[in-house]
Amino acid sequence: MYHSSQLKTKAACNCGRKQADKEDPFNHEAANFEFYDSMEKSCCCSLQHVDLPVFKPGTDSFQPSPLVKPSNVNLREGSKSDITHGIGNLSLALSLGQSGSSDLFASTNMNTESLAEASNSHPQEIRLTQPEVERVFDRQHSTTEYLPDMINSDSPSGLLPKFSSWSLCALGKTSSYVHSQGLDLPGFFHGSNFLLPWDISLRMEKDKWPGLGEANKKTKQKRIQKESGEVNVRVYIGVEYECPRGHRFFSSGPDKLVKMSSSSNVKDNAHKLLTSDMPLFCSCPCRTKGHMAQLMRVYAAPPECPITVTLNPVVQPAHPHHGPNFYPGNDDPIKLSPGNIWVLRLPHIYVGNGHVHSKPNDFNQQNLGCLNKGIFGYQHIMDT
């Protein structure tokens, strides 16, 4: 029977508008679903959500798939000093039930050699690369067997989990975002709560989209008109990190905090977010206390305009070539309806094929995981 380690951290809900104490999780369901589901009831439930792929039973008799290595995530004894490195050093360990033996993997203690051994034991693993991602869901999903862990590039085809470890919801209208003020959300360091501008040039008939010009004037955006029929559409995007103490901040690139200039303007644009792999872990500005922050949310705020912004999240929580990639399970990039500020909440821990991939316990290993570049995209809605 599970018992509490009495260790707590602070985390925000799916949409990021509320923070609460988070109990030391026993398993990936507690870490990635139960906490956020409980917060939904008091905060996010009224927001527009995008349903992500989950198992839908076709009968009262269903079970975890025998094709997936069984796993039981158990609580081990923790100490208050563990919290300095975050959830990854708390009480997550994996007991692998196998015939004749039992291997214990605490991925927070997994070094490069042990990762290599894990990789060698799975020579048939599927690799995902951006921008072309090979999805494993190429047949009808099972209605009698479910995936006991999380969707990843090594998952058997056709299996879905009973719950999603991800969440996607609309925080509000894009027109409500004021770039000179940023997002009004709890826990952000001063000056680090700003989304970054992504300018997309389109050739279009402006008369068919009069609202685009009006929105630009309202938010004091500059519309670049190089020649007749060519306009600039500005989308705001962001990548948020969160540490166990509840500190939050946006990054403008790998290991780079979003900052304001002396004239209260945001210095950076979204170029590095669009072209770089973003580290899954980085030092928190409160690093003097030894805390490590984790990439937990991705934001996209497209205006009412003739484009559809897409999200194609692929997370590699381990060192390249030493583990699978994780994603929500959609066959294609997720299309976001225009005019909304969309928030994609990422998993807190990553569990797949009998392994837990959580925070490294050494700052020298914090670059082992990443959110692959190519997450942001768009499709031009052509005039008809």
Tab-separated table of C-alpha atoms in Angstrom:
chain	number	residue	atom	x	y	z
A	1	MET	CA	0.000	0.000	0.000
A	2	TYR	CA	1.300	3.448	-0.930
A	3	HIS	CA	2.192	5.862	1.838
A	4	SER	CA	3.006	9.546	1.759
A	5	SER	CA	6.590	10.789	1.796
A	6	GLN	CA	5.219	14.150	3.047
A	7	LEU	CA	7.301	15.941	0.415
A	8	LYS	CA	5.514	18.672	-1.499
A	9	THR	CA	6.348	20.959	-4.380
A	10	LYS	CA	4.360	23.773	-5.972
A	11	ALA	CA	2.957	23.530	-9.484
A	12	ALA	CA	0.488	25.353	-11.712
A	13	CYS	CA	-2.668	23.887	-13.225
A	14	ASN	CA	-3.152	22.997	-16.891
A	15	CYS	CA	-3.882	26.558	-18.015
A	16	GLY	CA	-1.373	28.090	-15.583
A	17	ARG	CA	-3.770	30.466	-13.813
A	18	LYS	CA	-3.593	28.780	-10.395
A	19	GLN	CA	-0.853	27.189	-8.312
A	20	ALA	CA	-1.167	24.589	-5.571
A	21	ASP	CA	0.948	22.243	-3.477
A	22	LYS	CA	1.695	18.990	-5.264
A	23	GLU	CA	2.192	15.789	-3.319
A	24	ASP	CA	5.214	13.652	-4.107
A	25	PRO	CA	3.775	11.456	-6.909
A	26	PHE	CA	3.638	7.673	-6.617
A	27	ASN	CA	3.365	7.039	-10.357
A	28	HIS	CA	2.961	8.800	-13.672
A	29	GLU	CA	-0.829	8.890	-13.296
A	30	ALA	CA	-0.498	10.900	-10.076
A	31	ALA	CA	2.213	13.120	-11.569
A	32	ASN	CA	0.714	13.745	-15.013
A	33	PHE	CA	-3.037	13.408	-14.569
A	34	GLU	CA	-4.542	13.267	-11.077
A	35	PHE	CA	-3.023	16.527	-9.789
A	36	TYR	CA	-4.037	18.475	-12.899
A	37	ASP	CA	-7.462	16.834	-13.039
A	38	SER	CA	-8.157	17.960	-9.463
A	39	MET	CA	-7.104	21.509	-10.398
A	40	GLU	CA	-9.361	21.421	-13.473
A	41	LYS	CA	-12.439	21.326	-11.278
A	42	SER	CA	-11.589	24.635	-9.600
A	43	CYS	CA	-10.008	26.493	-12.524
A	44	CYS	CA	-9.673	25.147	-16.054
A	45	CYS	CA	-12.920	23.228	-16.594
A	46	SER	CA	-14.718	26.214	-18.149
A	47	LEU	CA	-12.031	26.716	-20.804
A	48	GLN	CA	-12.083	25.336	-24.320
A	49	HIS	CA	-10.121	22.071	-24.496
A	50	VAL	CA	-8.770	19.940	-27.315
A	51	ASP	CA	-9.314	16.234	-26.702
A	52	LEU	CA	-6.114	14.215	-26.953
A	53	PRO	CA	-6.041	10.493	-27.847
A	54	VAL	CA	-7.036	8.143	-25.005
A	55	PHE	CA	-8.277	4.571	-24.756
A	56	LYS	CA	-12.020	4.055	-25.258
A	57	PRO	CA	-13.180	0.611	-24.119
A	58	GLY	CA	-15.621	-1.266	-26.298
A	59	THR	CA	-16.488	-3.736	-23.542
A	60	ASP	CA	-16.609	-3.942	-19.750
A	61	SER	CA	-13.733	-6.415	-19.887
A	62	PHE	CA	-10.476	-4.674	-20.815
A	63	GLN	CA	-6.892	-4.944	-19.631
A	64	PRO	CA	-3.383	-3.553	-20.078
A	65	SER	CA	-1.682	-4.863	-23.174
A	66	PRO	CA	0.675	-7.832	-22.634
A	67	LEU	CA	2.834	-6.388	-25.441
A	68	VAL	CA	4.100	-3.697	-23.055
A	69	LYS	CA	6.563	-4.514	-20.283
A	70	PRO	CA	4.614	-4.346	-16.993
A	71	SER	CA	5.700	-1.661	-14.591
A	72	ASN	CA	4.924	-0.586	-11.052
A	73	VAL	CA	6.120	2.836	-10.002
A	74	ASN	CA	6.759	2.649	-6.277
A	75	LEU	CA	7.469	5.222	-3.629
A	76	ARG	CA	10.917	5.105	-2.075
A	77	GLU	CA	11.964	6.955	1.005
A	78	GLY	CA	12.857	10.567	0.251
A	79	SER	CA	14.483	13.352	2.179
A	80	LYS	CA	14.016	17.090	2.258
A	81	SER	CA	17.330	17.527	0.480
A	82	ASP	CA	15.903	15.686	-2.528
A	83	ILE	CA	13.600	18.582	-3.292
A	84	THR	CA	16.537	20.761	-4.342
A	85	HIS	CA	16.609	18.918	-7.641
A	86	GLY	CA	12.839	18.713	-8.079
A	87	ILE	CA	10.370	15.963	-8.716
A	88	GLY	CA	12.957	13.825	-10.488
A	89	ASN	CA	14.793	13.210	-7.227
A	90	LEU	CA	11.750	12.556	-5.092
A	91	SER	CA	10.256	9.106	-4.889
A	92	LEU	CA	9.925	7.848	-8.438
A	93	ALA	CA	11.527	4.482	-9.057
A	94	LEU	CA	10.452	1.690	-11.317
A	95	SER	CA	10.196	-1.935	-10.293
A	96	LEU	CA	10.185	-4.101	-13.410
A	97	GLY	CA	8.425	-7.418	-12.951
A	98	GLN	CA	10.189	-10.050	-15.077
A	99	SER	CA	10.374	-13.814	-14.924
A	100	GLY	CA	13.214	-14.861	-12.673
A	101	SER	CA	14.482	-11.350	-11.966
A	102	SER	CA	13.554	-7.806	-11.039
A	103	ASP	CA	15.484	-4.743	-12.231
A	104	LEU	CA	15.199	-1.421	-10.477
A	105	PHE	CA	15.601	1.702	-12.592
A	106	ALA	CA	15.631	5.089	-10.901
A	107	SER	CA	16.272	7.177	-13.981
A	108	THR	CA	17.342	10.151	-11.894
A	109	ASN	CA	20.445	8.119	-11.092
A	110	MET	CA	20.857	6.730	-14.585
A	111	ASN	CA	24.176	7.786	-16.087
A	112	THR	CA	25.285	7.668	-19.700
A	113	GLU	CA	26.541	4.084	-19.448
A	114	SER	CA	23.278	2.750	-18.027
A	115	LEU	CA	21.340	4.642	-20.689
A	116	ALA	CA	23.494	3.001	-23.335
A	117	GLU	CA	22.756	-0.411	-21.833
A	118	ALA	CA	19.040	0.326	-21.917
A	119	SER	CA	19.328	1.331	-25.560
A	120	ASN	CA	21.235	-1.832	-26.487
A	121	SER	CA	18.513	-3.940	-24.913
A	122	HIS	CA	15.980	-2.450	-27.343
A	123	PRO	CA	17.690	-2.647	-30.760
A	124	GLN	CA	14.387	-2.456	-32.651
A	125	GLU	CA	13.282	0.902	-31.230
A	126	ILE	CA	11.733	3.399	-33.647
A	127	ARG	CA	13.397	6.798	-33.977
A	128	LEU	CA	11.437	9.996	-34.474
A	129	THR	CA	13.020	12.914	-36.266
A	130	GLN	CA	11.666	16.331	-37.125
A	131	PRO	CA	10.059	17.633	-39.198
A	132	GLU	CA	8.903	14.277	-40.595
A	133	VAL	CA	7.757	12.180	-37.636
A	134	GLU	CA	6.967	8.512	-38.067
A	135	ARG	CA	3.882	7.831	-35.978
A	136	VAL	CA	3.173	4.409	-34.541
A	137	PHE	CA	-0.614	4.689	-34.784
A	138	ASP	CA	-1.186	3.278	-38.242
A	139	ARG	CA	-4.053	0.894	-37.474
A	140	GLN	CA	-7.377	0.961	-35.662
A	141	HIS	CA	-7.021	1.527	-31.933
A	142	SER	CA	-7.767	-1.388	-29.641
A	143	THR	CA	-10.974	-1.284	-27.581
A	144	THR	CA	-10.011	-4.191	-25.306
A	145	GLU	CA	-6.368	-3.463	-24.417
A	146	TYR	CA	-4.809	-0.188	-23.326
A	147	LEU	CA	-1.280	1.179	-23.088
A	148	PRO	CA	-0.218	1.013	-19.401
A	149	ASP	CA	2.341	3.819	-19.688
A	150	MET	CA	2.753	6.790	-22.063
A	151	ILE	CA	2.623	7.070	-25.851
A	152	ASN	CA	6.118	7.010	-27.300
A	153	SER	CA	8.005	5.956	-30.402
A	154	ASP	CA	8.461	2.420	-29.037
A	155	SER	CA	4.776	1.900	-28.187
A	156	PRO	CA	3.020	-1.000	-29.936
A	157	SER	CA	0.835	0.173	-32.786
A	158	GLY	CA	-2.845	0.722	-32.039
A	159	LEU	CA	-2.640	1.111	-28.250
A	160	LEU	CA	-3.728	4.209	-26.318
A	161	PRO	CA	-3.420	5.065	-22.589
A	162	LYS	CA	-6.426	5.308	-20.254
A	163	PHE	CA	-5.610	8.983	-19.646
A	164	SER	CA	-3.518	11.611	-21.388
A	165	SER	CA	-0.357	12.885	-19.709
A	166	TRP	CA	-0.713	16.078	-21.774
A	167	SER	CA	-3.313	18.854	-21.827
A	168	LEU	CA	-4.290	21.488	-24.396
A	169	CYS	CA	-6.676	24.332	-23.602
A	170	ALA	CA	-7.396	27.935	-24.593
A	171	LEU	CA	-6.383	30.411	-21.902
A	172	GLY	CA	-8.321	33.306	-23.452
A	173	LYS	CA	-8.636	35.441	-26.559
A	174	THR	CA	-5.529	36.587	-28.405
A	175	SER	CA	-6.972	40.102	-28.537
A	176	SER	CA	-6.715	40.244	-24.726
A	177	TYR	CA	-2.926	39.794	-24.802
A	178	VAL	CA	-0.998	43.072	-24.450
A	179	HIS	CA	2.628	42.583	-25.424
A	180	SER	CA	3.852	45.466	-23.271
A	181	GLN	CA	2.365	43.777	-20.184
A	182	GLY	CA	2.788	40.054	-20.839
A	183	LEU	CA	0.673	37.307	-19.292
A	184	ASP	CA	-0.736	37.893	-15.817
A	185	LEU	CA	-0.035	34.476	-14.295
A	186	PRO	CA	1.243	33.555	-10.806
A	187	GLY	CA	4.820	32.515	-10.089
A	188	PHE	CA	6.592	34.286	-12.957
A	189	PHE	CA	9.819	36.149	-12.295
A	190	HIS	CA	9.546	39.873	-12.965
A	191	GLY	CA	9.989	40.639	-16.650
A	192	SER	CA	9.934	36.976	-17.734
A	193	ASN	CA	6.200	36.632	-18.442
A	194	PHE	CA	6.264	37.764	-22.086
A	195	LEU	CA	5.428	35.740	-25.175
A	196	LEU	CA	7.665	36.327	-28.185
A	197	PRO	CA	6.572	37.645	-31.594
A	198	TRP	CA	6.674	35.357	-34.632
A	199	ASP	CA	6.076	37.338	-37.823
A	200	ILE	CA	4.719	35.450	-40.840
A	201	SER	CA	4.503	37.160	-44.243
A	202	LEU	CA	1.497	36.175	-46.349
A	203	ARG	CA	0.213	37.114	-49.776
A	204	MET	CA	-3.531	37.586	-49.507
A	205	GLU	CA	-6.511	39.731	-50.406
A	206	LYS	CA	-6.704	42.099	-47.464
A	207	ASP	CA	-10.315	43.040	-48.177
A	208	LYS	CA	-11.385	39.504	-47.277
A	209	TRP	CA	-9.756	39.783	-43.816
A	210	PRO	CA	-10.549	43.299	-42.568
A	211	GLY	CA	-10.368	42.136	-38.950
A	212	LEU	CA	-6.647	41.461	-39.295
A	213	GLY	CA	-5.841	45.119	-39.824
A	214	GLU	CA	-8.208	46.176	-37.046
A	215	ALA	CA	-6.607	43.764	-34.576
A	216	ASN	CA	-3.154	45.027	-35.456
A	217	LYS	CA	-4.190	48.617	-34.801
A	218	LYS	CA	-5.844	47.701	-31.521
A	219	THR	CA	-2.707	46.031	-30.177
A	220	LYS	CA	-0.397	48.603	-31.787
A	221	GLN	CA	1.278	45.942	-33.923
A	222	LYS	CA	3.138	47.074	-37.010
A	223	ARG	CA	1.766	45.562	-40.169
A	224	ILE	CA	4.471	45.287	-42.804
A	225	GLN	CA	3.109	45.922	-46.273
A	226	LYS	CA	5.985	45.389	-48.674
A	227	GLU	CA	3.796	45.395	-51.758
A	228	SER	CA	0.175	45.056	-52.727
A	229	GLY	CA	-1.366	41.907	-51.237
A	230	GLU	CA	1.496	41.061	-48.846
A	231	VAL	CA	0.929	41.506	-45.117
A	232	ASN	CA	2.619	40.481	-41.904
A	233	VAL	CA	0.737	38.251	-39.456
A	234	ARG	CA	2.088	38.272	-35.917
A	235	VAL	CA	1.714	35.167	-33.762
A	236	TYR	CA	2.914	35.155	-30.154
A	237	ILE	CA	4.547	31.982	-28.848
A	238	GLY	CA	6.295	30.946	-25.645
A	239	VAL	CA	8.052	28.097	-23.849
A	240	GLU	CA	7.599	28.057	-20.073
A	241	TYR	CA	9.805	26.496	-17.412
A	242	GLU	CA	8.708	25.743	-13.854
A	243	CYS	CA	10.785	24.775	-10.810
A	244	PRO	CA	9.666	22.773	-7.724
A	245	ARG	CA	9.254	25.982	-5.702
A	246	GLY	CA	6.666	27.272	-8.179
A	247	HIS	CA	8.964	29.748	-9.932
A	248	ARG	CA	8.083	30.192	-13.606
A	249	PHE	CA	9.658	31.941	-16.587
A	250	PHE	CA	9.650	32.026	-20.380
A	251	SER	CA	12.816	31.289	-22.350
A	252	SER	CA	13.749	32.949	-25.629
A	253	GLY	CA	16.178	30.157	-26.522
A	254	PRO	CA	18.204	27.350	-24.950
A	255	ASP	CA	19.166	28.431	-21.408
A	256	LYS	CA	18.164	32.041	-22.097
A	257	LEU	CA	15.589	33.849	-19.966
A	258	VAL	CA	13.159	36.281	-21.611
A	259	LYS	CA	14.151	39.773	-20.485
A	260	MET	CA	12.977	43.336	-20.902
A	261	SER	CA	15.146	46.224	-22.039
A	262	SER	CA	15.636	49.407	-20.033
A	263	SER	CA	12.832	50.953	-22.097
A	264	SER	CA	10.421	48.186	-20.977
A	265	ASN	CA	10.463	46.439	-24.357
A	266	VAL	CA	11.043	42.724	-24.871
A	267	LYS	CA	14.495	42.276	-26.373
A	268	ASP	CA	13.993	39.002	-28.232
A	269	ASN	CA	11.861	37.547	-30.995
A	270	ALA	CA	10.800	33.933	-31.528
A	271	HIS	CA	13.593	32.929	-33.939
A	272	LYS	CA	15.445	30.618	-31.527
A	273	LEU	CA	12.219	29.000	-30.323
A	274	LEU	CA	11.445	28.101	-33.928
A	275	THR	CA	14.894	26.830	-34.882
A	276	SER	CA	16.339	25.250	-31.713
A	277	ASP	CA	15.861	22.122	-29.658
A	278	MET	CA	14.755	23.468	-26.282
A	279	PRO	CA	16.303	21.730	-23.243
A	280	LEU	CA	13.819	19.858	-21.097
A	281	PHE	CA	15.645	21.009	-17.941
A	282	CYS	CA	17.598	24.136	-17.095
A	283	SER	CA	18.849	26.047	-14.071
A	284	CYS	CA	16.201	28.157	-12.396
A	285	PRO	CA	17.113	31.812	-11.672
A	286	CYS	CA	16.834	30.723	-8.032
A	287	ARG	CA	19.766	28.367	-8.741
A	288	THR	CA	21.617	29.690	-5.686
A	289	LYS	CA	19.291	27.346	-3.808
A	290	GLY	CA	20.118	24.485	-6.176
A	291	HIS	CA	16.826	24.178	-8.059
A	292	MET	CA	16.351	22.864	-11.566
A	293	ALA	CA	13.417	23.969	-13.732
A	294	GLN	CA	11.544	21.778	-16.214
A	295	LEU	CA	9.862	22.724	-19.486
A	296	MET	CA	6.164	22.388	-18.626
A	297	ARG	CA	4.091	24.520	-21.028
A	298	VAL	CA	4.082	25.732	-24.612
A	299	TYR	CA	1.984	28.734	-25.684
A	300	ALA	CA	0.716	29.850	-29.088
A	301	ALA	CA	-1.514	32.893	-29.641
A	302	PRO	CA	-2.534	33.273	-33.299
A	303	PRO	CA	-4.751	36.249	-34.218
A	304	GLU	CA	-7.933	36.051	-36.267
A	305	CYS	CA	-6.210	35.640	-39.613
A	306	PRO	CA	-5.979	33.371	-42.675
A	307	ILE	CA	-3.552	30.882	-41.119
A	308	THR	CA	-3.898	27.828	-38.919
A	309	VAL	CA	-1.073	27.494	-36.399
A	310	THR	CA	-0.117	23.899	-35.600
A	311	LEU	CA	1.679	22.180	-32.722
A	312	ASN	CA	3.759	19.050	-33.258
A	313	PRO	CA	5.333	18.330	-29.839
A	314	VAL	CA	7.999	15.624	-29.643
A	315	VAL	CA	9.945	15.293	-26.377
A	316	GLN	CA	13.172	13.351	-26.061
A	317	PRO	CA	13.626	12.995	-22.273
A	318	ALA	CA	16.874	11.013	-22.444
A	319	HIS	CA	20.178	11.495	-24.213
A	320	PRO	CA	19.853	11.140	-28.023
A	321	HIS	CA	19.840	7.486	-29.153
A	322	HIS	CA	19.286	6.270	-25.574
A	323	GLY	CA	15.525	6.306	-25.306
A	324	PRO	CA	12.207	6.784	-27.096
A	325	ASN	CA	10.514	10.051	-27.989
A	326	PHE	CA	7.193	11.015	-26.408
A	327	TYR	CA	4.232	12.846	-27.932
A	328	PRO	CA	0.471	13.199	-27.271
A	329	GLY	CA	-0.495	10.559	-29.836
A	330	ASN	CA	-2.075	12.595	-32.626
A	331	ASP	CA	-1.487	11.251	-36.118
A	332	ASP	CA	-0.921	14.760	-37.489
A	333	PRO	CA	0.157	18.128	-36.058
A	334	ILE	CA	-2.551	19.605	-33.826
A	335	LYS	CA	-4.438	22.459	-35.500
A	336	LEU	CA	-5.213	25.461	-33.289
A	337	SER	CA	-8.244	27.601	-33.983
A	338	PRO	CA	-7.264	31.262	-34.536
A	339	GLY	CA	-8.005	34.040	-32.083
A	340	ASN	CA	-7.140	32.075	-28.912
A	341	ILE	CA	-4.163	31.840	-26.553
A	342	TRP	CA	-3.457	28.105	-26.521
A	343	VAL	CA	-1.566	26.376	-23.697
A	344	LEU	CA	-0.064	22.911	-24.118
A	345	ARG	CA	0.871	21.422	-20.738
A	346	LEU	CA	3.621	18.810	-20.996
A	347	PRO	CA	4.057	15.708	-18.792
A	348	HIS	CA	5.815	16.037	-15.453
A	349	ILE	CA	7.512	12.666	-15.805
A	350	TYR	CA	7.984	10.372	-18.803
A	351	VAL	CA	7.356	6.637	-18.439
A	352	GLY	CA	7.698	4.196	-21.313
A	353	ASN	CA	8.575	0.531	-21.785
A	354	GLY	CA	9.440	-0.041	-18.148
A	355	HIS	CA	11.628	3.034	-17.702
A	356	VAL	CA	11.099	6.303	-15.854
A	357	HIS	CA	12.763	9.298	-17.496
A	358	SER	CA	12.755	12.072	-14.906
A	359	LYS	CA	14.914	14.979	-13.855
A	360	PRO	CA	18.673	14.412	-13.727
A	361	ASN	CA	20.198	14.719	-10.280
A	362	ASP	CA	23.256	16.561	-11.555
A	363	PHE	CA	23.314	20.004	-13.167
A	364	ASN	CA	26.001	18.691	-15.519
A	365	GLN	CA	23.369	16.329	-16.976
A	366	GLN	CA	20.564	18.865	-17.365
A	367	ASN	CA	20.948	18.956	-21.171
A	368	LEU	CA	20.149	15.259	-21.595
A	369	GLY	CA	16.542	15.866	-22.655
A	370	CYS	CA	14.888	18.282	-25.070
A	371	LEU	CA	11.725	19.410	-26.806
A	372	ASN	CA	12.569	18.866	-30.463
A	373	LYS	CA	12.560	21.846	-32.793
A	374	GLY	CA	9.732	21.940	-35.299
A	375	ILE	CA	6.943	22.045	-32.718
A	376	PHE	CA	5.488	25.247	-34.213
A	377	GLY	CA	4.090	25.351	-37.735
A	378	TYR	CA	1.311	26.960	-39.752
A	379	GLN	CA	-0.910	26.390	-42.756
A	380	HIS	CA	-2.047	29.231	-44.989
A	381	ILE	CA	-5.801	29.326	-45.567
A	382	MET	CA	-5.897	30.220	-49.251
A	383	ASP	CA	-8.529	32.617	-50.576
A	384	THR	CA	-11.300	30.943	-52.527
